[in-house]
């Protein structure tokens, strides 16, 4: 293809605040701190920014951030809907805008006080306007008390167990692997706090079959990125994390956290639909992937992602995980930062920052010889995926 | 109560004003131990109070004497936990005016404001006492909680040399507690939390109205005949906007389920079993499963709907196990 976003843009800066349960400051301040850190990391001034991309759920406007970080003007800005499903969309948009020549340097950010502010897991409505598409969707669930992300995911986890014979222990092995990585990551909530499978099995039930340790921790914090053209990336100090491919994905079965009406609930049809093209756009195959940063808000849904992206066959992810392949030292380490289960829940953006560190060779849990990292956005919602390449 | 009687009350109590009552003496001199206890309890880590080296290097205060936080002013000459004032304190009734108002039927009291002025810091070894004076009584005022008088008290906090180190103006509202209406003697029930009401817009209202009318309605395309749930305006098979409804028999099987344990969201009972039901008619619906022990819930089990008025404005299609042997006795 002559017109492609593949390898036209690279991530050259990453920045983050600390991850906490009470940041003690506004989401706007978190956003500014992370964006400034990402610019500093890239070696760029705010005036270099001419584009911005973020999540629809982010509460911080582009103009406010631009002014404070020393920016001058934007030619491009975009938002992506669907909660954590938005984690890859901004990179698709940034690479597209840069590849088309619309702009050259895009800042991507996500800042949230999701723990000290409104907790998604609390069962509280985010907006009660009858015009809000979330509330219209959730109207068929909230009256029954079916109103937490863990419970919605549990429907799929139960079907996955029913169809493939997976058990709670299979989900637990994902949680144990993530916590093992987090235990050696000083930025993680669970630094120096690994868990055993027995502890996972003894943890209390949240929404059967999901136990406490199957769930990520709600968090405060912000992560930001600087994405720029390949030409400019060459002039900067950091090893560029080239966007080899990136795609968003909606299928007709997609619903906001409640995809209950398609042919199957045991897979993630959005990833099934986009995986082939994510590889094709990059000219790569699953064998080329050295590390995967998969969206792990809840441990059960790591399994069908491994299947959708071709690391194992349908229904066999439980064996892939049991054989230790996603662990430290495994053939496909997953989330070496500890994931959202172990590091923090920054709507998937902390996993993408880890992907960049793995490409650069600067992670605290560095995997050897990393050339390609697969990243995914939220599962159970319209979503996206991308492959980063060492430039 | 008429204004004239309010005037009578004021005439009676105004002579009691401006009577300086005191002294109220302290039980102990200002001490490092009490300063530490207060700072520790309040989380006040200002180094001026207890850090001798900090004081020596950064303040004009003596290095070896702890400094009392100003907000402790009233603590030094306060009654002890048994209600006894310090040795040598007055026995005069400070609250003469408040007692008089109470006799006139103004039994309610509410603190309104507390203005403080600090003149100097107390140091370890200082000895405090205070005087109290009622300095103002307002005319009869009508407020949201009833009619009454605003009463302002001046407290003067003095050191061992009778010099003022702090003062406070405290205003109370002394009011007539409104008589309860007949029949309202029982405490009112706390506000009941209801289930969140669904959005009943053009696309969805028929479904919820159907439940209130005693029917579980499934949308049916008028052109191609496909059934669909949850409701949506356009048929995804033939793009027709023409639709009607059929009534479901409310029978089906559990396709998947969860049992919610945490968080416990009011007003729901926990554990709360949620099922995704394949209805016989061919569409899926989410609901609660009532009366089955969590361990007995199985994918594929047969269930039946029972329309249930869960609260005054809401009827829901709750499901029960079709096989009564798996149903818990109430």
XYZ file of C-alpha atoms in Angstrom:
721
model
C 0.000 0.000 0.000
C 1.351 3.391 -0.861
C -0.889 5.185 1.580
C -0.316 3.727 5.014
C 0.384 5.026 8.464
C 2.885 2.199 9.005
C 6.336 3.419 10.107
C 5.531 7.078 9.431
C 5.554 8.133 13.085
C 7.282 7.154 16.315
C 6.853 7.617 20.036
C 9.832 9.718 21.134
C 8.752 10.858 24.582
C 7.020 9.267 27.563
C 6.082 10.910 30.836
C 4.044 10.011 33.866
C 3.127 11.125 37.333
C 3.422 8.755 40.255
C 0.548 6.276 40.513
C -1.423 6.531 43.748
C -4.729 6.125 45.502
C -5.012 9.841 46.218
C -2.999 12.176 44.007
C -3.953 15.218 46.082
C -4.152 17.424 43.000
C -6.422 18.120 40.040
C -6.613 15.951 36.951
C -5.503 19.061 35.034
C -2.326 19.270 37.072
C -1.685 15.550 36.570
C -2.120 15.999 32.814
C 0.244 18.998 32.675
C 2.870 17.200 34.750
C 2.802 14.094 32.545
C 2.836 16.059 29.273
C 5.727 18.224 30.482
C 7.632 15.096 31.526
C 7.016 13.527 28.105
C 8.254 16.662 26.335
C 11.346 16.759 28.552
C 11.955 13.085 27.852
C 11.733 13.773 24.114
C 13.964 16.816 24.388
C 11.296 19.077 22.905
C 9.678 22.337 23.971
C 5.925 22.802 24.195
C 6.111 24.961 21.095
C 6.915 21.829 19.055
C 3.417 20.438 19.621
C 0.954 20.861 16.751
C -1.464 18.039 17.545
C -3.121 16.382 20.547
C -5.124 13.206 21.097
C -6.802 11.736 24.154
C -9.766 9.796 25.522
C -13.342 11.106 25.396
C -13.457 10.264 29.097
C -10.521 12.543 29.891
C -11.685 15.676 31.692
C -8.854 17.929 30.546
C -9.251 20.129 27.486
C -6.502 20.388 24.882
C -6.347 24.190 24.895
C -5.817 24.333 28.646
C -2.935 21.874 28.538
C -1.404 23.438 25.419
C -1.194 26.863 27.041
C 0.340 25.598 30.262
C 3.037 23.400 28.715
C 4.278 26.259 26.555
C 2.491 25.302 23.349
C 1.456 27.791 20.690
C -1.102 26.282 18.323
C -2.683 22.977 17.300
C -3.635 21.920 13.786
C -5.132 18.632 14.913
C -6.903 17.256 17.977
C -9.042 14.188 18.475
C -10.738 12.115 21.158
C -11.582 8.430 21.282
C -14.672 6.983 22.963
C -15.297 3.838 25.048
C -13.302 4.052 28.271
C -10.078 2.056 28.181
C -10.918 0.964 24.642
C -9.535 4.377 23.718
C -5.951 3.485 24.651
C -4.834 2.759 21.073
C -7.124 5.121 19.146
C -5.047 8.240 19.877
C -1.959 6.540 18.396
C -3.937 5.592 15.277
C -5.083 9.206 14.988
C -1.637 10.662 15.671
C 0.101 8.397 13.155
C -2.592 9.113 10.567
C -2.362 12.861 11.046
C 1.440 12.776 10.858
C 1.503 10.383 7.860
C -0.915 12.649 5.991
C 1.194 15.721 6.633
C -1.549 17.378 8.655
C 0.777 17.909 11.590
C 4.153 16.743 12.845
C 4.237 16.337 16.626
C 1.274 15.030 18.604
C 0.965 14.850 22.382
C -1.192 12.007 23.696
C -2.355 12.135 27.322
C -4.637 10.508 29.852
C -5.009 11.857 33.396
C -7.455 10.565 35.927
C -8.264 10.659 39.617
C -10.174 7.431 39.255
C -9.503 6.303 42.805
C -9.843 9.480 44.870
C -12.553 10.801 42.536
C -15.323 8.824 40.875
C -14.517 5.108 41.038
C -15.779 3.133 38.045
C -16.121 0.040 40.231
C -18.386 1.701 42.770
C -21.570 1.155 40.803
C -22.221 4.896 40.705
C -23.508 6.405 37.506
C -21.134 8.691 35.723
C -23.837 10.821 34.154
C -27.567 10.592 34.658
C -28.692 12.590 31.645
C -31.305 10.588 29.715
C -29.468 11.645 26.561
C -26.207 10.005 27.639
C -25.524 6.912 25.498
C -23.930 5.153 28.475
C -27.088 5.404 30.536
C -29.297 4.365 27.638
C -27.111 1.279 27.212
C -26.882 0.499 30.921
C -30.627 0.979 31.473
C -31.123 -2.704 30.727
C -28.665 -3.676 33.518
C -28.626 -1.067 36.296
C -32.179 -1.806 37.537
C -31.010 -5.317 38.476
C -27.920 -4.099 40.306
C -25.768 -5.350 37.420
C -23.601 -2.267 37.501
C -19.915 -3.000 38.036
C -17.217 -3.714 35.425
C -16.152 -6.860 37.316
C -19.676 -8.288 37.045
C -19.971 -7.525 33.316
C -16.623 -9.205 32.645
C -17.719 -12.149 34.792
C -20.375 -13.090 32.204
C -17.616 -13.691 29.644
C -15.251 -15.326 32.108
C -17.974 -17.843 33.033
C -18.586 -18.659 29.368
C -14.842 -19.047 28.780
C -14.727 -21.562 31.651
C -17.824 -23.349 30.346
C -16.625 -23.671 26.760
C -12.920 -24.399 27.270
C -12.736 -25.983 30.714
C -10.709 -23.117 32.141
C -10.740 -22.652 35.903
C -10.333 -19.845 38.380
C -6.724 -21.032 38.772
C -6.093 -20.319 35.097
C -7.156 -16.724 35.664
C -5.095 -16.725 38.849
C -1.919 -17.619 36.952
C -2.299 -14.402 34.961
C -2.656 -12.403 38.183
C 0.354 -14.145 39.754
C 2.500 -13.390 36.683
C 1.521 -9.728 36.680
C 2.179 -9.390 40.405
C 5.574 -11.048 39.971
C 6.594 -8.339 37.506
C 5.102 -5.608 39.710
C 7.100 -6.865 42.675
C 10.322 -5.638 41.043
C 8.890 -2.370 39.660
C 9.284 0.466 42.197
C 6.531 2.468 40.442
C 3.982 -0.310 40.929
C 1.289 -0.392 43.624
C 2.402 -3.941 44.324
C 6.159 -3.333 44.440
C 7.721 -6.048 46.590
C 4.311 -7.680 47.046
C 4.123 -10.796 44.860
C 1.244 -13.237 45.351
C 1.003 -17.013 45.116
C -1.688 -18.984 43.341
C -2.904 -20.135 46.766
C -3.326 -16.514 47.838
C -5.240 -15.825 44.633
C -7.547 -18.759 45.337
C -8.060 -17.585 48.915
C -8.886 -14.008 47.912
C -12.512 -13.092 48.318
C -15.092 -13.351 45.586
C -15.998 -10.042 43.939
C -18.269 -11.167 41.098
C -18.155 -14.949 40.655
C -15.886 -16.202 39.058
C -13.768 -13.058 39.511
C -11.831 -12.910 42.769
C -10.231 -9.852 44.301
C -6.842 -10.609 42.745
C -8.428 -10.914 39.293
C -9.246 -7.197 39.433
C -6.964 -4.219 38.849
C -6.640 -1.516 41.466
C -8.413 1.739 40.818
C -5.824 4.487 40.519
C -4.944 8.159 40.309
C -2.289 9.225 37.842
C -1.413 10.382 34.346
C 0.651 9.143 31.415
C 1.602 11.128 28.310
C 3.443 10.521 25.065
C 5.060 12.547 22.317
C 4.572 11.117 18.827
C 6.403 12.706 15.910
C 7.436 12.117 12.317
C 10.269 9.737 11.456
C 12.251 12.692 10.130
C 12.095 14.587 13.409
C 12.585 11.404 15.440
C 15.998 10.977 13.801
C 17.148 14.258 15.355
C 16.143 13.272 18.894
C 18.134 11.393 21.483
C 15.742 8.570 22.388
C 15.508 5.335 20.450
C 12.237 5.834 18.566
C 9.371 3.415 19.197
C 8.081 3.318 15.632
C 4.358 2.768 15.110
C 4.635 -0.208 12.748
C 0.868 -0.661 12.706
C -2.153 0.631 14.567
C -5.864 0.056 14.143
C -9.120 0.682 15.889
C -11.831 -1.968 15.974
C -15.600 -2.023 16.269
C -17.722 -4.972 15.164
C -21.485 -5.157 14.994
C -21.573 -7.160 18.225
C -19.690 -4.393 20.086
C -21.418 -2.838 23.081
C -20.173 -0.614 25.886
C -18.919 -3.196 28.434
C -21.991 -5.344 27.779
C -21.326 -7.394 24.587
C -23.830 -10.082 25.522
C -25.767 -10.610 22.302
C -23.266 -11.959 19.771
C -22.596 -15.569 18.819
C -19.999 -16.047 21.527
C -19.011 -14.403 24.787
C -15.853 -16.451 25.251
C -13.803 -14.457 22.773
C -13.227 -10.793 22.021
C -14.626 -10.251 18.518
C -13.072 -6.781 18.192
C -9.597 -8.324 18.477
C -10.493 -11.267 16.246
C -11.511 -8.708 13.626
C -8.373 -6.561 13.749
C -5.493 -8.912 14.627
C -4.819 -10.047 11.062
C -4.615 -6.528 9.758
C -2.485 -5.320 12.672
C 0.098 -7.912 11.692
C -0.337 -7.376 7.928
C 0.085 -3.609 8.156
C 3.382 -4.154 9.983
C 4.436 -7.047 7.731
C 4.910 -9.161 10.861
C 3.550 -12.328 12.430
C 3.005 -13.462 16.030
C 6.479 -15.008 15.993
C 7.998 -11.532 15.586
C 6.471 -10.228 18.819
C 8.926 -10.213 21.751
C 6.713 -8.657 24.433
C 2.967 -8.007 24.668
C 1.413 -5.216 26.717
C -2.172 -6.452 26.897
C -5.057 -4.616 28.514
C -5.536 -6.411 31.832
C -8.265 -4.636 33.781
C -9.400 -8.149 34.789
C -7.220 -11.244 34.469
C -9.689 -13.527 32.577
C -9.631 -11.370 29.476
C -5.908 -11.678 28.967
C -6.568 -15.263 27.780
C -8.733 -14.591 24.709
C -6.357 -11.789 23.693
C -3.497 -14.319 23.484
C -5.750 -16.403 21.226
C -6.999 -13.545 19.038
C -3.445 -12.380 18.333
C -2.307 -15.848 17.341
C 0.015 -16.813 20.180
C -2.025 -19.973 20.723
C -5.182 -21.593 19.408
C -8.702 -20.825 20.561
C -9.298 -22.216 24.030
C -5.627 -23.020 24.609
C -4.506 -19.823 26.297
C -4.988 -21.480 29.663
C -2.289 -24.001 28.714
C -0.057 -21.281 27.236
C -0.269 -19.438 30.550
C 0.125 -22.606 32.621
C 3.355 -23.364 30.733
C 4.739 -20.026 31.922
C 5.069 -18.398 28.511
C 3.720 -15.021 29.673
C 5.958 -14.958 32.764
C 9.318 -13.391 33.473
C 11.709 -15.311 31.227
C 8.871 -16.795 29.162
C 8.722 -16.760 25.384
C 6.148 -13.944 25.359
C 6.476 -11.890 28.539
C 3.173 -10.053 29.045
C 3.118 -6.703 30.851
C 6.631 -6.623 32.326
C 5.669 -3.486 34.281
C 3.132 -5.540 36.206
C 0.120 -4.601 34.133
C -2.941 -2.835 35.436
C -3.277 -5.756 37.852
C 0.100 -4.962 39.390
C 1.301 -1.478 38.498
C -1.748 0.786 38.246
C -4.932 1.324 36.266
C -4.249 4.319 34.026
C -6.716 3.173 31.383
C -4.040 1.103 29.601
C -1.669 4.002 28.965
C 0.885 2.816 31.513
C 1.161 -0.432 29.507
C 1.952 1.510 26.337
C 4.628 3.461 28.225
C 6.122 0.105 29.234
C 6.069 -0.991 25.583
C 8.158 2.093 24.746
C 10.616 1.338 27.560
C 10.965 -2.252 26.335
C 11.752 -0.949 22.831
C 14.330 1.463 24.288
C 15.813 -1.151 26.599
C 15.157 0.906 29.719
C 12.523 -1.086 31.619
C 13.162 -2.201 35.197
C 12.123 -5.655 33.980
C 13.846 -5.447 30.643
C 13.372 -8.334 28.230
C 16.414 -9.038 26.040
C 16.533 -8.078 22.360
C 13.110 -6.490 22.014
C 12.297 -5.423 18.482
C 8.496 -5.581 18.476
C 5.875 -5.072 21.163
C 2.151 -5.715 20.675
C -0.162 -3.363 22.562
C -3.910 -3.648 23.029
C -6.592 -1.307 24.344
C -9.575 -2.210 26.534
C -11.499 -5.448 26.100
C -15.284 -5.669 26.209
C -15.651 -2.348 24.445
C -14.845 -0.927 21.012
C -11.066 -0.969 21.083
C -7.824 -1.085 19.105
C -4.320 -2.561 18.895
C -0.871 -1.579 17.643
C 2.637 -2.877 17.153
C 5.654 -0.782 18.178
C 9.017 -1.412 16.560
C 12.557 -0.535 17.590
C 13.653 2.249 15.232
C -45.669 34.186 70.470
C -46.365 37.863 69.899
C -43.761 40.545 69.421
C -44.856 42.261 72.588
C -43.963 39.253 74.640
C -40.635 39.157 72.811
C -40.138 42.728 73.954
C -41.040 41.645 77.497
C -38.398 38.945 77.366
C -35.782 41.357 76.143
C -36.651 43.791 78.913
C -36.197 40.981 81.414
C -32.841 39.731 80.159
C -31.103 42.887 78.949
C -30.145 43.898 82.508
C -28.250 40.588 82.748
C -26.011 41.588 79.854
C -22.481 43.011 80.136
C -21.864 41.192 83.405
C -18.241 40.033 83.299
C -18.169 36.575 84.864
C -14.922 35.021 86.047
C -12.222 34.224 86.544
C -12.164 30.651 85.264
C -8.782 29.402 86.360
C -6.557 26.734 84.832
C -5.856 23.384 86.431
C -2.246 23.341 85.179
C 0.328 25.677 83.701
C 1.062 25.481 79.989
C 3.083 22.300 79.539
C 5.039 20.535 76.838
C 3.108 17.331 77.439
C -0.279 18.872 76.761
C 1.045 20.730 73.714
C 2.419 17.457 72.381
C -0.883 15.650 72.991
C -2.840 18.332 71.194
C -0.444 18.571 68.223
C -0.367 14.812 67.953
C -4.160 14.508 68.012
C -4.678 17.370 65.559
C -1.879 16.360 63.205
C -0.249 19.809 63.602
C 3.446 19.371 62.789
C 4.522 23.025 62.919
C 8.096 22.806 64.286
C 7.669 26.111 66.165
C 5.718 24.380 68.918
C 7.900 21.463 69.979
C 11.188 21.584 68.052
C 13.628 23.425 70.358
C 16.384 23.633 67.766
C 14.017 25.063 65.167
C 12.874 27.701 67.631
C 16.460 28.629 68.452
C 17.410 29.068 64.826
C 14.247 30.457 63.270
C 12.246 32.306 65.939
C 12.449 34.870 68.690
C 11.081 32.399 71.225
C 13.140 30.821 73.964
C 14.763 27.594 72.821
C 13.924 25.653 75.966
C 10.212 26.522 76.238
C 7.627 24.779 74.105
C 5.188 27.174 72.427
C 1.430 26.524 72.534
C -0.554 26.560 69.273
C -2.926 29.581 69.416
C -5.930 27.362 68.761
C -5.324 25.741 72.169
C -6.358 29.039 73.870
C -9.562 27.823 75.480
C -8.075 24.496 76.507
C -5.906 25.849 79.344
C -8.755 27.150 81.517
C -11.356 24.617 80.415
C -13.376 22.538 82.896
C -12.040 19.044 83.584
C -13.828 15.942 82.310
C -16.003 15.893 85.455
C -17.253 19.413 84.787
C -15.206 21.065 87.548
C -13.548 24.424 86.968
C -9.947 24.993 88.060
C -9.133 25.966 91.698
C -10.340 29.446 92.701
C -12.748 29.800 89.772
C -15.974 31.792 90.107
C -19.213 29.995 90.932
C -21.333 32.684 89.233
C -23.672 31.412 86.527
C -22.300 32.376 83.159
C -25.374 31.070 81.418
C -27.957 33.170 83.308
C -29.288 34.656 80.079
C -29.471 31.342 78.265
C -31.292 29.809 81.256
C -33.738 32.716 81.280
C -34.483 32.265 77.594
C -35.018 28.582 78.172
C -37.593 29.394 80.863
C -39.431 31.507 78.281
C -39.700 28.558 75.903
C -36.568 29.074 73.814
C -35.004 25.724 74.644
C -33.170 25.027 71.368
C -29.555 26.107 71.004
C -27.329 26.155 67.990
C -23.776 27.489 67.683
C -23.660 30.049 64.869
C -20.179 31.568 64.783
C -16.867 31.577 66.644
C -14.572 34.518 65.878
C -11.115 34.354 67.400
C -8.349 36.924 67.886
C -4.863 36.001 69.083
C -2.603 38.603 70.758
C 0.386 36.532 71.769
C 1.623 32.954 71.951
C 1.653 31.179 75.314
C 4.859 29.451 76.319
C 5.629 26.596 78.648
C 5.053 27.750 82.233
C 2.479 30.442 81.430
C -0.745 30.285 83.427
C -4.090 31.119 81.832
C -7.540 32.141 83.079
C -10.539 33.620 81.341
C -13.598 35.836 81.787
C -16.885 35.657 79.979
C -19.434 38.352 79.165
C -22.702 38.295 77.229
C -22.237 41.325 74.998
C -25.282 41.172 72.741
C -28.807 39.731 72.479
C -30.629 40.346 69.198
C -34.288 41.128 68.643
C -36.553 38.139 67.989
C -35.561 36.669 64.613
C -37.325 34.152 62.387
C -35.081 31.511 60.760
C -35.477 28.228 58.939
C -35.258 26.269 62.188
C -37.605 28.486 64.192
C -37.909 31.841 65.994
C -35.333 32.923 68.522
C -32.602 35.259 69.730
C -28.966 35.480 68.668
C -26.806 35.683 71.817
C -23.146 36.719 71.614
C -20.633 35.897 74.330
C -17.170 37.473 74.652
C -14.476 35.267 76.156
C -11.272 37.024 77.289
C -8.253 34.751 77.742
C -5.683 36.236 80.136
C -2.214 35.235 81.287
C -0.713 35.299 84.797
C -0.120 39.068 84.476
C -3.798 39.654 83.607
C -2.813 40.549 80.065
C -5.081 39.501 77.232
C -3.475 36.819 75.039
C -6.566 35.846 73.036
C -10.279 36.583 72.788
C -13.275 34.982 71.162
C -16.776 36.086 70.200
C -19.177 33.180 70.230
C -22.709 33.559 68.882
C -25.502 31.121 69.655
C -29.037 30.978 68.320
C -31.440 30.313 71.207
C -34.736 29.282 69.599
C -38.186 27.838 70.092
C -38.165 24.254 68.884
C -41.155 24.047 66.517
C -43.951 21.798 67.758
C -44.180 18.591 65.768
C -47.338 18.130 63.729
C -49.769 15.565 65.106
C -48.879 11.984 64.229
C -45.243 12.780 63.551
C -43.990 11.417 66.846
C -42.159 8.504 65.243
C -38.754 9.271 63.809
C -39.042 9.588 60.058
C -37.617 6.703 58.006
C -34.240 7.381 56.477
C -34.411 8.241 52.765
C -34.899 4.957 50.938
C -32.483 4.312 48.107
C -34.289 3.062 45.040
C -33.119 1.139 42.035
C -31.875 3.384 39.257
C -34.686 4.031 36.837
C -34.043 3.145 33.211
C -34.144 5.720 30.436
C -37.574 5.524 28.816
C -37.024 7.289 25.522
C -38.637 6.741 22.091
C -36.733 3.508 21.562
C -37.098 1.933 25.002
C -40.294 3.208 26.670
C -42.510 0.411 25.289
C -40.386 -2.216 27.037
C -40.702 -0.693 30.517
C -44.357 0.242 30.048
C -44.991 -3.335 28.924
C -43.548 -4.646 32.182
C -45.797 -2.337 34.184
C -48.704 -3.638 32.108
C -47.733 -7.217 32.978
C -45.973 -8.191 29.722
C -42.395 -8.875 28.698
C -42.324 -7.403 25.189
C -39.802 -8.292 22.486
C -39.374 -6.049 19.467
C -40.322 -7.625 16.120
C -39.481 -6.192 12.715
C -42.688 -5.606 10.744
C -40.894 -6.241 7.462
C -38.579 -9.226 7.928
C -40.030 -10.580 11.163
C -36.706 -10.751 13.074
C -36.916 -10.387 16.855
C -34.509 -8.133 18.718
C -33.528 -7.177 22.268
C -32.418 -4.798 23.749
C -34.613 -2.427 21.746
C -33.221 -0.334 18.905
C -35.025 1.737 16.301
C -33.723 0.069 13.119
C -33.806 -3.615 12.173
C -30.190 -4.739 11.783
C -31.249 -7.354 9.190
C -33.362 -5.295 6.774
C -32.967 -1.688 8.017
C -36.699 -1.300 8.454
C -37.919 1.275 10.947
C -41.328 -0.403 11.222
C -41.697 -2.588 14.260
C -44.183 -3.972 16.719
C -43.834 -6.279 19.715
C -44.650 -9.828 20.714
C -45.207 -10.990 24.263
C -42.568 -13.392 25.584
C -43.612 -16.444 27.568
C -40.699 -15.676 29.884
C -39.156 -19.133 29.632
C -35.567 -19.872 28.778
C -32.160 -21.172 29.805
C -29.177 -19.560 31.498
C -26.483 -18.758 28.903
C -24.076 -17.329 31.493
C -24.226 -15.830 34.977
C -22.355 -14.093 37.746
C -22.955 -13.818 41.466
C -22.118 -10.337 42.687
C -20.598 -10.127 46.166
C -18.787 -6.792 46.308
C -19.303 -3.856 46.403
C -22.713 -4.062 48.063
C -24.703 -1.407 46.263
C -27.975 -0.333 47.902
C -30.829 -1.277 47.703
C -29.803 -4.737 46.443
C -29.473 -7.876 48.570
C -26.160 -9.740 48.395
C -25.032 -12.049 46.999
C -26.860 -10.841 43.898
C -27.147 -13.458 41.114
C -27.326 -12.011 37.601
C -28.204 -14.191 34.612
C -28.078 -13.843 30.838
C -31.111 -15.807 29.666
C -31.659 -17.298 26.214
C -35.420 -16.845 25.902
C -37.361 -19.532 23.995
C -38.367 -16.894 21.469
C -34.691 -16.540 20.444
C -33.389 -13.365 22.072
C -31.234 -12.849 25.168
C -32.123 -10.793 28.208
C -30.267 -9.864 31.400
C -32.019 -10.145 34.750
C -31.672 -11.261 38.351
C -32.093 -14.897 39.356
C -34.121 -15.124 42.551
C -34.272 -17.977 45.028
C -31.453 -20.244 43.824
C -28.392 -20.906 45.968
C -25.274 -19.556 44.203
C -23.684 -23.020 44.049
C -26.762 -24.428 42.299
C -26.701 -21.957 39.416
C -25.546 -23.671 36.229
C -25.066 -22.667 32.624
C -27.975 -24.245 30.741
C -30.431 -24.432 33.655
C -34.070 -23.755 32.841
C -35.566 -20.587 34.244
C -38.920 -18.861 34.232
C -39.813 -15.229 34.516
C -41.952 -13.757 37.242
C -42.899 -10.136 36.729
C -42.172 -8.457 40.044
C -42.976 -4.966 41.260
C -39.638 -4.281 42.938
C -40.576 -0.754 43.953
C -43.475 1.601 43.502
C -42.568 2.729 39.992
C -40.722 -0.303 38.671
C -41.755 -3.777 37.507
C -38.962 -6.108 36.388
C -38.913 -9.555 34.727
C -37.047 -11.419 37.491
C -36.238 -15.085 36.894
C -36.556 -18.220 39.030
C -35.314 -21.774 38.499
C -37.931 -23.745 36.537
C -37.024 -26.843 38.542
C -38.328 -26.175 42.034
C -35.847 -28.621 43.624
C -33.059 -26.094 43.122
C -35.088 -23.295 44.644
C -34.302 -22.225 48.179
C -37.093 -22.284 50.699
C -37.752 -18.733 51.807
